[in-house]
Coordinates of C-alpha atoms in Angstrom, one line a residue:
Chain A
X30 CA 4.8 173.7 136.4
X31 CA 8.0 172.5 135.4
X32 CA 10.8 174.2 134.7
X33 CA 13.6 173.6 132.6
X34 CA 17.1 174.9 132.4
X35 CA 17.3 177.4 129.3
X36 CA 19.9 176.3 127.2
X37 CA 22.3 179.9 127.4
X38 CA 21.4 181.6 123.9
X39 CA 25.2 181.7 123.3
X40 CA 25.4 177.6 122.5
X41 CA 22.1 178.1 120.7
X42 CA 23.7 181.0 118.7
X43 CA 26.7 178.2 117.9
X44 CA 24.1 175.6 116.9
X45 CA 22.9 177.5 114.1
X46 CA 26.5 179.0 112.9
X47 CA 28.9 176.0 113.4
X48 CA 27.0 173.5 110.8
X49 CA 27.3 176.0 108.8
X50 CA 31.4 176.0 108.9
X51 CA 31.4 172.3 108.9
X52 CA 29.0 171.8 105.9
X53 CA 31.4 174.2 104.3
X54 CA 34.6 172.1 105.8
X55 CA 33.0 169.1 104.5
X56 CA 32.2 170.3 101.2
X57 CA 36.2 171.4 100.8
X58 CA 37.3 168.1 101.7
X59 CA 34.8 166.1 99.6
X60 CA 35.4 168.7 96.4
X61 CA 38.7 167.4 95.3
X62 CA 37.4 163.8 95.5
X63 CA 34.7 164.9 92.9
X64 CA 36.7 167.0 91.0
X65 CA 38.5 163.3 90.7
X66 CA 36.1 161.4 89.4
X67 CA 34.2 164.1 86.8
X68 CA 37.7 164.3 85.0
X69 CA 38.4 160.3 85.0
X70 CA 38.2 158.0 82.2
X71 CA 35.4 156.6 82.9
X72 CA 35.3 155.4 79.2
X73 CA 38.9 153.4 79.5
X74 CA 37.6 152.3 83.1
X75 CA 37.6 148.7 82.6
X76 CA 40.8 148.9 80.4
X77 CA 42.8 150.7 82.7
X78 CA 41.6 148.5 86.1
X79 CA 42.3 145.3 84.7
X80 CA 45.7 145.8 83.1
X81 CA 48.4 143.3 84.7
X82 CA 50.3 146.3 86.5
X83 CA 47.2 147.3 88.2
X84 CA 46.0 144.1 89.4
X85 CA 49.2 143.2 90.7
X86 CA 49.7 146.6 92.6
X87 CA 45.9 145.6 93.8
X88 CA 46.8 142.3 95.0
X89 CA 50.0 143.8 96.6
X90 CA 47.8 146.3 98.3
X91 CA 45.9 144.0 99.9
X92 CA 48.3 141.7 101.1
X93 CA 49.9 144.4 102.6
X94 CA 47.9 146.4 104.2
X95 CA 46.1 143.3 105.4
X96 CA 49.5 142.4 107.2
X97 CA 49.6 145.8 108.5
X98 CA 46.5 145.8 110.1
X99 CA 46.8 142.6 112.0
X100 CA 50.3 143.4 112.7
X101 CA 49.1 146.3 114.3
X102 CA 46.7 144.5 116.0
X103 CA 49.1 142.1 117.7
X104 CA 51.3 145.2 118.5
X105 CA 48.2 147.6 119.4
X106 CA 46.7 145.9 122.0
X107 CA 49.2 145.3 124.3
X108 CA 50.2 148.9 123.9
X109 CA 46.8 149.9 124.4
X110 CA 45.9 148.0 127.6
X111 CA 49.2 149.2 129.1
X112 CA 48.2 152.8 128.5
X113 CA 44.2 152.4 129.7
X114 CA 44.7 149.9 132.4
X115 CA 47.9 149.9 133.9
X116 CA 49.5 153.2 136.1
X117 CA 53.0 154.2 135.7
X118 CA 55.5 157.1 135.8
X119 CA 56.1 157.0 132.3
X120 CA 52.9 156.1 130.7
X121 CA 52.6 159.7 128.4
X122 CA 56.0 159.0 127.6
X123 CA 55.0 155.4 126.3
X124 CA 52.1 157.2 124.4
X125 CA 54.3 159.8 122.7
X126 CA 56.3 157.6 121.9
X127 CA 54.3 155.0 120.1
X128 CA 52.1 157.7 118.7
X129 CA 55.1 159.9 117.5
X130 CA 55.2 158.0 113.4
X131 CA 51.4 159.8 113.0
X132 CA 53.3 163.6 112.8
X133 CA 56.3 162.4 111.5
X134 CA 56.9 162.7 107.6
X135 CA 56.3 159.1 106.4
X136 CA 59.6 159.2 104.4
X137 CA 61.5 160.0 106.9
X138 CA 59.8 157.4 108.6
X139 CA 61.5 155.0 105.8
X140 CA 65.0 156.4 106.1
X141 CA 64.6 155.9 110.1
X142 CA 63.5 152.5 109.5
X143 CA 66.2 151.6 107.4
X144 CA 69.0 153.1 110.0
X145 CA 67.5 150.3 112.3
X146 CA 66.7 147.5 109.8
X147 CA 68.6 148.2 106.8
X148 CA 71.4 146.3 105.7
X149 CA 73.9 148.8 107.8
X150 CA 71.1 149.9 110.1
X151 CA 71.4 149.2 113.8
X152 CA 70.0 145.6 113.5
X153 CA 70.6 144.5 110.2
X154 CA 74.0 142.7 111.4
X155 CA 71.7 140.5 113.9
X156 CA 68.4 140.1 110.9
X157 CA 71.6 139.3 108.6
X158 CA 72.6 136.4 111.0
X159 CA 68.9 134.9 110.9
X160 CA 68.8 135.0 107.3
X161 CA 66.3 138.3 107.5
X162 CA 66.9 140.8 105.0
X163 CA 63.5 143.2 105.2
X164 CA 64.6 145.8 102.4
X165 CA 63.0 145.6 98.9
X166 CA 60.3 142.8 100.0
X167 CA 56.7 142.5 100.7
X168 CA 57.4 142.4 104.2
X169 CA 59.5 145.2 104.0
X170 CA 56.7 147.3 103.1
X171 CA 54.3 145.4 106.0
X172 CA 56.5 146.6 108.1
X173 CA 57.0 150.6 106.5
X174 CA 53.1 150.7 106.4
X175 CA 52.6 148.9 109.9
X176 CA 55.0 151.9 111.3
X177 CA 53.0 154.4 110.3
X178 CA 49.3 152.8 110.3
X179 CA 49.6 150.9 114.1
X180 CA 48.7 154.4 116.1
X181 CA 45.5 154.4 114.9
X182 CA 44.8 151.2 116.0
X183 CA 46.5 152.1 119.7
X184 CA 44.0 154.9 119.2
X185 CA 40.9 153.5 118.7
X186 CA 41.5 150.7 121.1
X187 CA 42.6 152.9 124.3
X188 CA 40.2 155.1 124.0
X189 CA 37.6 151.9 123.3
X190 CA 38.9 150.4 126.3
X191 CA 39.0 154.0 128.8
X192 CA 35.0 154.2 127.7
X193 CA 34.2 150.2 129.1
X194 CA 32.4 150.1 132.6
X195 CA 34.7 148.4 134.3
X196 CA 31.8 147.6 136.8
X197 CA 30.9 144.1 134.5
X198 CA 34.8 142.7 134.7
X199 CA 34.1 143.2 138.6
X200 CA 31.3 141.8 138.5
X201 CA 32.6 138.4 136.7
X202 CA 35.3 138.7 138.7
X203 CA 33.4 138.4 141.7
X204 CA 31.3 135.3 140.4
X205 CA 34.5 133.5 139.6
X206 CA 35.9 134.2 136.2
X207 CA 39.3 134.0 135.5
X208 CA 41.9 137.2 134.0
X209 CA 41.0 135.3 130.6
X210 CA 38.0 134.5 130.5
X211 CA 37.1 137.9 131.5
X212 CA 39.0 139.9 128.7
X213 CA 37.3 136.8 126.4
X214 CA 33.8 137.0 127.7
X215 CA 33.6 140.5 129.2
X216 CA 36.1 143.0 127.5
X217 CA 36.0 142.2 124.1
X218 CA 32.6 142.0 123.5
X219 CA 32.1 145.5 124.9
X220 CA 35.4 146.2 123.0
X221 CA 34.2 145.0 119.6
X222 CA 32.8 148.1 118.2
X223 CA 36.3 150.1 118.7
X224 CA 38.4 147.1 117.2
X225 CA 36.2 147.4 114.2
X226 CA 37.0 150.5 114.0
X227 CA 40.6 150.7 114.9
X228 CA 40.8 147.9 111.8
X229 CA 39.3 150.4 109.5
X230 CA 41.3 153.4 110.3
X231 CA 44.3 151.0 110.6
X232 CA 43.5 149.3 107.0
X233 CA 42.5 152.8 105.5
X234 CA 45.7 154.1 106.0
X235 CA 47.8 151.3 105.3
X236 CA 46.0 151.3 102.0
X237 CA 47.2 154.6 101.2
X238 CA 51.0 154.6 102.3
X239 CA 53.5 155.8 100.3
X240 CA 56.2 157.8 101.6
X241 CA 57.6 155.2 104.2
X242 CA 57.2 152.2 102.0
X243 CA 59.3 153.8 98.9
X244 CA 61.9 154.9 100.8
X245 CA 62.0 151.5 103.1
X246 CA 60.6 149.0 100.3
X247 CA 61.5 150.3 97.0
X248 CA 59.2 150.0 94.5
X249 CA 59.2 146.6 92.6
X250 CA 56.2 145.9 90.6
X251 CA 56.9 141.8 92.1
X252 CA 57.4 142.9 95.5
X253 CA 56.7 146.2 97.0
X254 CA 54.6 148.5 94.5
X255 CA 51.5 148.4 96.3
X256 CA 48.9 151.0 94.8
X257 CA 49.6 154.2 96.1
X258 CA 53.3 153.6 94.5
X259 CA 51.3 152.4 91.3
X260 CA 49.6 155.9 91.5
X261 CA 52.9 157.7 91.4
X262 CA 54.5 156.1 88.9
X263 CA 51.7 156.3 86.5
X264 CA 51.8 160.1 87.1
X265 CA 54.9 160.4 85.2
X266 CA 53.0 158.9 81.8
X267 CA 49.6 158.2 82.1
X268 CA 47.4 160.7 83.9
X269 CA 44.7 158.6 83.3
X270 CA 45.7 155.8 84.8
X271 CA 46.9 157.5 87.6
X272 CA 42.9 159.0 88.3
X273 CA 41.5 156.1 87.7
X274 CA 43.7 154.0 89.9
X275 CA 43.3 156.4 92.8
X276 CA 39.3 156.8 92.3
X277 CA 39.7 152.5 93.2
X278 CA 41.7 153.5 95.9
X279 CA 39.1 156.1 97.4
X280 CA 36.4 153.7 96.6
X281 CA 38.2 150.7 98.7
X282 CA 39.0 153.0 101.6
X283 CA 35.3 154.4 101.7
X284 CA 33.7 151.2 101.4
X285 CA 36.1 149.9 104.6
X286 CA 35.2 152.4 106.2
X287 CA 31.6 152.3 105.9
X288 CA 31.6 149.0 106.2
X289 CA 33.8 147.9 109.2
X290 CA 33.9 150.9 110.5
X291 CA 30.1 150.4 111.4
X292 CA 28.7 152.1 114.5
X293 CA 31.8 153.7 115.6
X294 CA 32.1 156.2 112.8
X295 CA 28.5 156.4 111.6
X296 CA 26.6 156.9 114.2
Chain B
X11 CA 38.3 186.5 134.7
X12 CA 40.6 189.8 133.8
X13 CA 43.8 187.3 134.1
X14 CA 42.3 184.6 131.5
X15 CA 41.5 187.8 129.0
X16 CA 45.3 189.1 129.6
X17 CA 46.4 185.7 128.6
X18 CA 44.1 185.6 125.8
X19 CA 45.5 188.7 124.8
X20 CA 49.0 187.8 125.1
X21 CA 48.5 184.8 123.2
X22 CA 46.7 186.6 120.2
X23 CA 49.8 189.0 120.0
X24 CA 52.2 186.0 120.3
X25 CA 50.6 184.9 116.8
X26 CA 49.6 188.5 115.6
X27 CA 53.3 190.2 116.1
X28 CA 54.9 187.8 113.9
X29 CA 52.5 188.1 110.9
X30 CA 52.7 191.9 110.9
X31 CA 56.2 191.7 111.4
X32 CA 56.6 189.7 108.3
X33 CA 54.4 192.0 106.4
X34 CA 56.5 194.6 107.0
X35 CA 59.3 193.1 106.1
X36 CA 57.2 192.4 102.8
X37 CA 56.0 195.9 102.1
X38 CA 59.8 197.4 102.9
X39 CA 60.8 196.6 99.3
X40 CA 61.3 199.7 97.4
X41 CA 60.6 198.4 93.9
X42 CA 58.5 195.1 93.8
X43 CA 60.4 192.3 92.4
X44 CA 58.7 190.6 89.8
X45 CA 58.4 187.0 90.2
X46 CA 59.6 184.7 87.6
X47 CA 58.8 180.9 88.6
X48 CA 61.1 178.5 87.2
X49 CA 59.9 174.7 87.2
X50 CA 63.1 172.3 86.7
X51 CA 63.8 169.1 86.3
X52 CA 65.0 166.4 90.0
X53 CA 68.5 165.9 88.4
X54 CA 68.7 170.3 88.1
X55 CA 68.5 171.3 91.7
X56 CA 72.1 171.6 92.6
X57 CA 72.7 174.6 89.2
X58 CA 69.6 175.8 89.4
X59 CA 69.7 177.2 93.0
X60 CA 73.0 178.6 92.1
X61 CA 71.6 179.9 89.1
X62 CA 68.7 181.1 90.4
X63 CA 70.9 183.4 93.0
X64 CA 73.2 184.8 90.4
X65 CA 70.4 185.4 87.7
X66 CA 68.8 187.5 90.8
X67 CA 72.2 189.5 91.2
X68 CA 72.2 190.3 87.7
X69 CA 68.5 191.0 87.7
X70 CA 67.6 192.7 91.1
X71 CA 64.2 193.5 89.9
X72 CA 63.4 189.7 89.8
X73 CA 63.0 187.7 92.0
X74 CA 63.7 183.5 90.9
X75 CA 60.9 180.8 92.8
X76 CA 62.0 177.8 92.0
X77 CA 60.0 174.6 91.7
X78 CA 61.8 171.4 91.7
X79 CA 60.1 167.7 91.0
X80 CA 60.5 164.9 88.5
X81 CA 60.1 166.4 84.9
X82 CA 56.9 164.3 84.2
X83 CA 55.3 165.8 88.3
X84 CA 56.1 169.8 86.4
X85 CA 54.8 168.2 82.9
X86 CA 51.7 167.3 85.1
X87 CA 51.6 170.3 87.1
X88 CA 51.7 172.7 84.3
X89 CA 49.0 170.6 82.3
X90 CA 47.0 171.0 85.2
X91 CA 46.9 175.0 85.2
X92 CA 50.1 175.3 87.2
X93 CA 52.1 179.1 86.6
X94 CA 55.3 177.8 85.6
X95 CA 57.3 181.1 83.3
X96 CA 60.4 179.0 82.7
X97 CA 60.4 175.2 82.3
X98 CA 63.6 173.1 82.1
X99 CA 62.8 169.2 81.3
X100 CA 65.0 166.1 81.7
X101 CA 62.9 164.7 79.0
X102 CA 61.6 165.6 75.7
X103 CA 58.4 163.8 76.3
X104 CA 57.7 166.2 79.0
X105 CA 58.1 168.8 77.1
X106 CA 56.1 168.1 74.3
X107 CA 53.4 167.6 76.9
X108 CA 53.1 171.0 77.5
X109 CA 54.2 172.4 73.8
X110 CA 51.2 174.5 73.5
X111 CA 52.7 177.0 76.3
X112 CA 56.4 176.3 75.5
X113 CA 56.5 176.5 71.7
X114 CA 60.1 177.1 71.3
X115 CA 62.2 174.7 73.5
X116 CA 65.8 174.4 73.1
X117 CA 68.5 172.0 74.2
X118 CA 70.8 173.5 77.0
X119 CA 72.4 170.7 78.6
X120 CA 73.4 167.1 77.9
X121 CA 74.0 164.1 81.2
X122 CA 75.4 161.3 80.7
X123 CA 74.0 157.6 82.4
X124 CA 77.2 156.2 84.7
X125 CA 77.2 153.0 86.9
X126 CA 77.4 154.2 90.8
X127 CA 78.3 152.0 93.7
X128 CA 79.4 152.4 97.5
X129 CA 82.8 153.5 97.5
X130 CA 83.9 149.8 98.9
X131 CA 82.1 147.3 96.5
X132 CA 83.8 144.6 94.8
X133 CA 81.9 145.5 91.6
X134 CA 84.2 147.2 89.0
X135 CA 82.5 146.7 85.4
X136 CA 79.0 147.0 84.5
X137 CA 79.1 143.4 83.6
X138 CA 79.1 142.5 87.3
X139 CA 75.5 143.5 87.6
X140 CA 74.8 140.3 86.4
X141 CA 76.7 138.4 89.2
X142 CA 74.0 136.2 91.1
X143 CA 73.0 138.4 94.7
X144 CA 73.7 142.0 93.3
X145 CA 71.4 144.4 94.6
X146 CA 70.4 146.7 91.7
X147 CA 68.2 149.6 91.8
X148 CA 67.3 151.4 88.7
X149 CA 64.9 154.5 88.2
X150 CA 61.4 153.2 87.1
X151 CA 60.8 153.6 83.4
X152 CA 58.2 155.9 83.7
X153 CA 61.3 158.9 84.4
X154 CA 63.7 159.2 82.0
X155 CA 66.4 158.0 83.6
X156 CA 64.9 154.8 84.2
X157 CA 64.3 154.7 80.1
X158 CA 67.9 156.1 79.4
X159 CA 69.1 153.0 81.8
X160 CA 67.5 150.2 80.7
X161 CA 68.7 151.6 76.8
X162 CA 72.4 151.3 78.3
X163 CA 71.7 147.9 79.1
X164 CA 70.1 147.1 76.3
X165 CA 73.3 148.2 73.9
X166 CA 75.4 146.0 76.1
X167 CA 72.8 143.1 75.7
X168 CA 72.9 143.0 79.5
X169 CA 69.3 144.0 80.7
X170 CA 67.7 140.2 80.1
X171 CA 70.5 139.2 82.4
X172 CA 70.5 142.3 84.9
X173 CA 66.9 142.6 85.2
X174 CA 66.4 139.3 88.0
X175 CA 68.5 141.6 90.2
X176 CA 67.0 144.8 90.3
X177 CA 65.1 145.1 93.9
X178 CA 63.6 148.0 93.5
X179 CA 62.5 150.8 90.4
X180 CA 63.0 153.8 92.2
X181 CA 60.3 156.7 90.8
X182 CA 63.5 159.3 90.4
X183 CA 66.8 159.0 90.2
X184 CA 67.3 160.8 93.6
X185 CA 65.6 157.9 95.0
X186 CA 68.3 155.5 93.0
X187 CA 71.2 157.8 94.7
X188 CA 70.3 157.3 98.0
X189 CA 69.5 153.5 98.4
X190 CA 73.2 152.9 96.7
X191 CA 74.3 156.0 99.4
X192 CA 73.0 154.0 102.4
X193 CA 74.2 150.9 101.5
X194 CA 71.1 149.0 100.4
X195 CA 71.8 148.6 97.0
X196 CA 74.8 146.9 95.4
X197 CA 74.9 149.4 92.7
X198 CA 72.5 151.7 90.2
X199 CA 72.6 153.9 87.4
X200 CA 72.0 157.4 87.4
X201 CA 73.1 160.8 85.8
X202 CA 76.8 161.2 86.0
X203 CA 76.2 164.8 88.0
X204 CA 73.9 162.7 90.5
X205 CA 77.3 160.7 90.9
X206 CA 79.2 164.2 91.1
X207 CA 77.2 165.4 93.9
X208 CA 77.5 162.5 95.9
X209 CA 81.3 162.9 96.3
X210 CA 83.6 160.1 97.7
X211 CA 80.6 158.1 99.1
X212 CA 80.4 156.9 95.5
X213 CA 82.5 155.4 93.6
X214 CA 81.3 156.5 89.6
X215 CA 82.1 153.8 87.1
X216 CA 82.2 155.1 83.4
X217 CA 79.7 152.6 80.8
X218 CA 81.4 151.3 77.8
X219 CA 81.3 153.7 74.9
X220 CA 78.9 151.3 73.2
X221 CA 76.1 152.3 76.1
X222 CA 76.8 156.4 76.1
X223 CA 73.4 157.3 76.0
X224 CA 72.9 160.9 76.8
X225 CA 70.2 162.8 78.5
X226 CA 69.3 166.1 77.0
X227 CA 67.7 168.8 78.9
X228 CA 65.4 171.2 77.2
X229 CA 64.6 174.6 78.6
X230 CA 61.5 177.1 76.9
X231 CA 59.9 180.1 78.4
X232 CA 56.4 180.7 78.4
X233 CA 54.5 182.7 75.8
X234 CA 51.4 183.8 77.7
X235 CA 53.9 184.8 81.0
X236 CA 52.9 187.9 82.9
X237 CA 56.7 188.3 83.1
X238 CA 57.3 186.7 79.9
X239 CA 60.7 188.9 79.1
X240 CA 62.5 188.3 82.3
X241 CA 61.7 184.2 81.5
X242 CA 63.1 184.9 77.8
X243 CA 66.1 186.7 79.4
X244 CA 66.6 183.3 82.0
X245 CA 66.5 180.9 79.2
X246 CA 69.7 182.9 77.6
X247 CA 70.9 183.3 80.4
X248 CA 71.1 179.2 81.0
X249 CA 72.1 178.7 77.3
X250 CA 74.6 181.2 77.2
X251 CA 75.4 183.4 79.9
X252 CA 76.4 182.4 84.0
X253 CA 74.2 179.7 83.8
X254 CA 76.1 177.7 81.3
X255 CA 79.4 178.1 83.2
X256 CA 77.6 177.0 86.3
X257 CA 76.1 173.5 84.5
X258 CA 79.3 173.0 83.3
X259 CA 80.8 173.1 86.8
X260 CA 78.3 170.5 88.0
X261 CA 79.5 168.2 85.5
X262 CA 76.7 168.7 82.7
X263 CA 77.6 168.8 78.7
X264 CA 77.1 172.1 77.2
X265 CA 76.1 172.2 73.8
X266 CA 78.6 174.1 71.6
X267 CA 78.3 177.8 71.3
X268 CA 77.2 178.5 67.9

C-alpha cells in the first residue's frame, strides 16, 4: 500500500476559489480592451490606418521603440549579471536604483531627464560641446522610452540568469572553455528564453510610452510623435481615430508578446 | 503563533483606524454639501480654484470638485457619460460637442495669444522666430491654442517661414509654458494669462495688432444636473459676480456688463 501525503483541504479549498477571483481579475482587465474595439470604426478602418499622420507615427514607433529595446539590451545585461553573479555591499542599492523609473510617474521621468540632458540640465554644457543636443529628436525619445522600458529587461534577464544551473558553466569550465566562450556557448543558450522575453516586455512598453517622451521629446509629427503621442492628440478631434489607432497599438503589443514572448509567458 | 496573530492584528488596525477615522470625519457634516462638479478648461486652473473656494463661501451648502484637462479631454469625457454640472470650454468646438447637455452656453472670458520667451533671450519681435536655429514650440493644432497660434502667424504671413523651426507641438499649452520655462525652447506662444502666471521667468512679448486673435471661453450648466440650480447659480456667478473680478485679476478679458 502506498501512501501519499494528503494535500491539506485548506490549499484544495483555495484551488477551487482563487480561479475564480482571477477569471474575474482577468475578465476586468480584458473588458476595457473589448469595450475598445465594439465601439471602433471598424467601417473607416482602412481610412483612418493608412492616413499619412498615422503611418508616420507608426514608423516612428517602431524605430523607437526598437532603439529602446536594444538600448536596453546593451544597458541590461551588464546590470543584470552584476546583480545575479557578482556579491557586493551595495548590490540592492544598485537594484533600486536601476529599477526606481518603473514606480516613478513617467513625466516626471521626462522633466528629470531633461535636468540631466536638457539644454541647461546637468550635462547639456558637455553634450553641447560634442555637438549632442537630445531634446525634440528621435533619439530624444529613444532615450525617454529606454528610461523607463530598460527595468524590465534587467528584470527578465536577472531573474533568467538566478534560475541557470550553474553546474554546466562548471562543467565547461572544467573541460577548458574560456569566460567567453562559456557565456557564448553555455549561458546564453540557457538564457535565450528570458532574453526573448525581456525583449517583449522591453518592446511592449516602449511601444506604449508617453509621459516621459512628451515631456523629454516633444511631440513633432517629423521627429518624436510616436503613437501613443498620435493617440493623444487625436483625442482632442477625432475620437475615432484615436480608438482605432490604439486598437493597432493593443494588436502590436499582443502579437509581440505572443510571439517573442514564446515559452516564457505562455507556458 | 499568538505573536504572529497580535501582529496581524496590529497591522489590520494600522489600515482599519485610518479608514474609519476618515469616515467620521465624513459623517461629521451637519448638512450634506451638495456637490456641483465643475469641468474647466488647462488655461482656467489658476481662477477657477480661487473661484471654486469663494463660490463655496458664498454657498456653504455646496461643495465645488473641480476637474481640470485640455477642453477637447472634458469635451471627450463628458461625451463619454462623464457627470460634469458646469462646463467652462477654451474652445467653441468643444462645446458644441457636448450641446445636447449644455444648450445654452455663453461667453465669459476672452485670452489673448502673446509671444513668450526666457527672460534672457535675444529675441524681441515675433519676426525673429524666423531667425535660422530658433527653438519654437507651439501647442498642437488639435487644442485651440495651437489653432489660435498658427492664425497669429498666419495674419503676419510668418507661419510658412516659422514652421522649419518649431521642435515640438506640445498637446496643451501648459506643455508650451514649460519647455520655454526650462530653457529648451527659444520661444512659444501661448495665452497671455499662461505668460502672467509664469512671472519674471518669462519675458511676455505683445503680437502686432494685426495678429490679436482672441480666445473666448464659454461656460453652460447642465440641464439634466441633479444639482442643476447651484450649477445655474456658478455660471452667474463667473459671468457676473466674484468670479468675474477674480478672471480679471488673472489677466482675462471680461466681456462688458450689459
Amino acid at each position: 500500500m502506498t501512501r501519499t501525503t494528503p494535500t491539506p483541504s485548506g490549499v484544495l479549498a483555495a484551488n477551487r476559489v482563487l480561479p475564480i477571483v482571477a477569471g474575474v481579475a482577468a475578465l476586468l482587465i480584458l473588458l476595457p480592451v473589448v469595450a475598445l474595439a465594439l465601439r471602433a470604426p471598424w467601417r473607416d478602418a482602412a481610412g483612418l490606418l493608412t492616413s499619412p499622420g498615422v503611418l508616420d507615427a507608426a514608423k516612428l514607433s517602431l524605430i523607437v521603440s526598437t532603439g529602446a529595446a536594444v538600448l536596453s539590451l546593451l544597458i541590461g545585461f551588464p546590470v543584470a549579471w552584476t546583480l545575479a553573479r557578482v556579491e557586493f555591499p551595495g548590490r540592492s542599492v544598485l537594484r533600486t536604483v536601476v529599477l526606481m523609473p518603473m514606480v516613478l510617474p513617467p513625466i516626471v521621468g521626462g522633466v528629470a531627464l531633461l535636468a540631466a540632458f536638457g539644454r541647461n540640465g546637468l550635462l547639456g554644457g558637455v553634450l553641447a560641446s560634442v555637438g549632442i543636443s537630445l531634446p525634440f529628436t528621435t533619439a530624444g525619445a529613444v532615450v525617454a522610452v529606454t528610461f523607463v522600458s530598460c527595468p524590465f529587461m534587467i528584470l527578465s534577464l536577472e531573474s533568467g540568469l538566478n534560475g541557470l544551473d550553474r553546474r554546466f558553466e562548471r562543467a565547461a569550465e572544467t573541460l577548458g572553455a574560456g569566460g567567453w566562450t562559456v557565456i557564448r556557448r553555455i549561458v546564453l543558450p540557457a538564457l535565450a528564453p528570458a532574453l526573448r522575453a525581456g525583449i517583449a516586455l522591453t518592446w511592449a512598453r516602449a511601444l506604449g510610452e508617453f509621459g516621459a517622451t512628451v515631456a523629454f521629446a516633444g511631440s513633432h509629427p517629423h521627429q518624436t510623435r510616436t503613437l501613443p503621442l498620435a493617440i493623444y492628440d487625436a483625442l482632442s478631434t477625432d475620437l475615432d481615430a484615436a480608438v482605432m489607432l490604439g486598437l493597432l497599438l493593443v494588436a502590436i503589443s499582443l502579437a509581440v508578446l505572443l510571439v517573442l514572448g514564446g515559452r516564457m509567458l505562455t507556458r | 503563533m499568538p505573536d504572529r496573530r497580535r501582529a496581524f492584528v496590529r497591522t489590520a488596525l494600522a489600515f482599519v483606524l485610518p479608514a474609519l477615522l476618515l469616515l467620521a470625519a465624513g459623517c461629521r457634516r451637519d448638512h450634506p454639501r451638495a456637490e456641483l462638479r465643475v469641468f474647466a478648461a488647462s488655461s482656467l486652473v489658476d481662477v477657477f480654484t480661487e473661484a471654486g473656494a469663494r463660490f463655496e463661501a458664498e454657498h456653504p451648502e455646496v461643495g465645488v470638485v473641480l476637474s481640470v484637462a485640455g477642453s477637447q479631454i472634458l469635451a471627450s469625457q463628458i461625451v463619454e457619460g462623464a457627470r460634469a454640472d458646469v462646463f467652462a470650454s477654451a474652445d467653441e468646438f468643444q462645446m458644441d460637442r457636448v450641446g445636447d447637455l449644455f444648450p445654452e452656453p455663453v461667453v465669459f472670458a476672452e485670452n489673448r495669444v502673446v509671444l513668450v520667451t526666457p527672460a534672457t533671450s535675444t529675441i524681441k519681435r515675433v519676426e525673429d522666430l524666423t531667425r535660422p536655429g530658433v527653438r519654437v514650440v507651439l501647442a498642437s493644432e488639435s487644442v485651440p491654442a495651437g489653432r489660435y497660434a498658427k492664425q497669429a502667424l498666419d495674419r503676419l504671413g510668418l507661419f510658412d517661414r516659422v514652421e522649419p523651426n518649431v521642435v515640438s507641438y506640445e498637446h496643451d499649452v501648459r506643455g508650451v509654458l514649460s519647455k520655454v520655462l526650462l530653457g529648451e525652447a527659444d520661444a512659444g506662444i501661448v495665452y497671455a494669462t499662461d505668460a502672467a502666471s509664469a512671472g519674471d521667468a518669462l519675458r511676455t512679448i505683445p503680437l502686432p495688432p494685426e495678429a490679436d486673435v482672441r480666445a473666448t471661453y464659454l461656460i453652460a450648466a447642465r440641464t439634466d444636473s441633479p444639482v442643476s440650480a447651484e450649477a445655474r447659480s456658478f455660471v452667474e456667478f463667473m459671468r457676473t459676480g466674484g468670479g468675474a473680478e477674480i478672471l480679471r485679476r488673472f489677466s482675462f478679458l471680461t466681456p462688458a456688463p450689459p
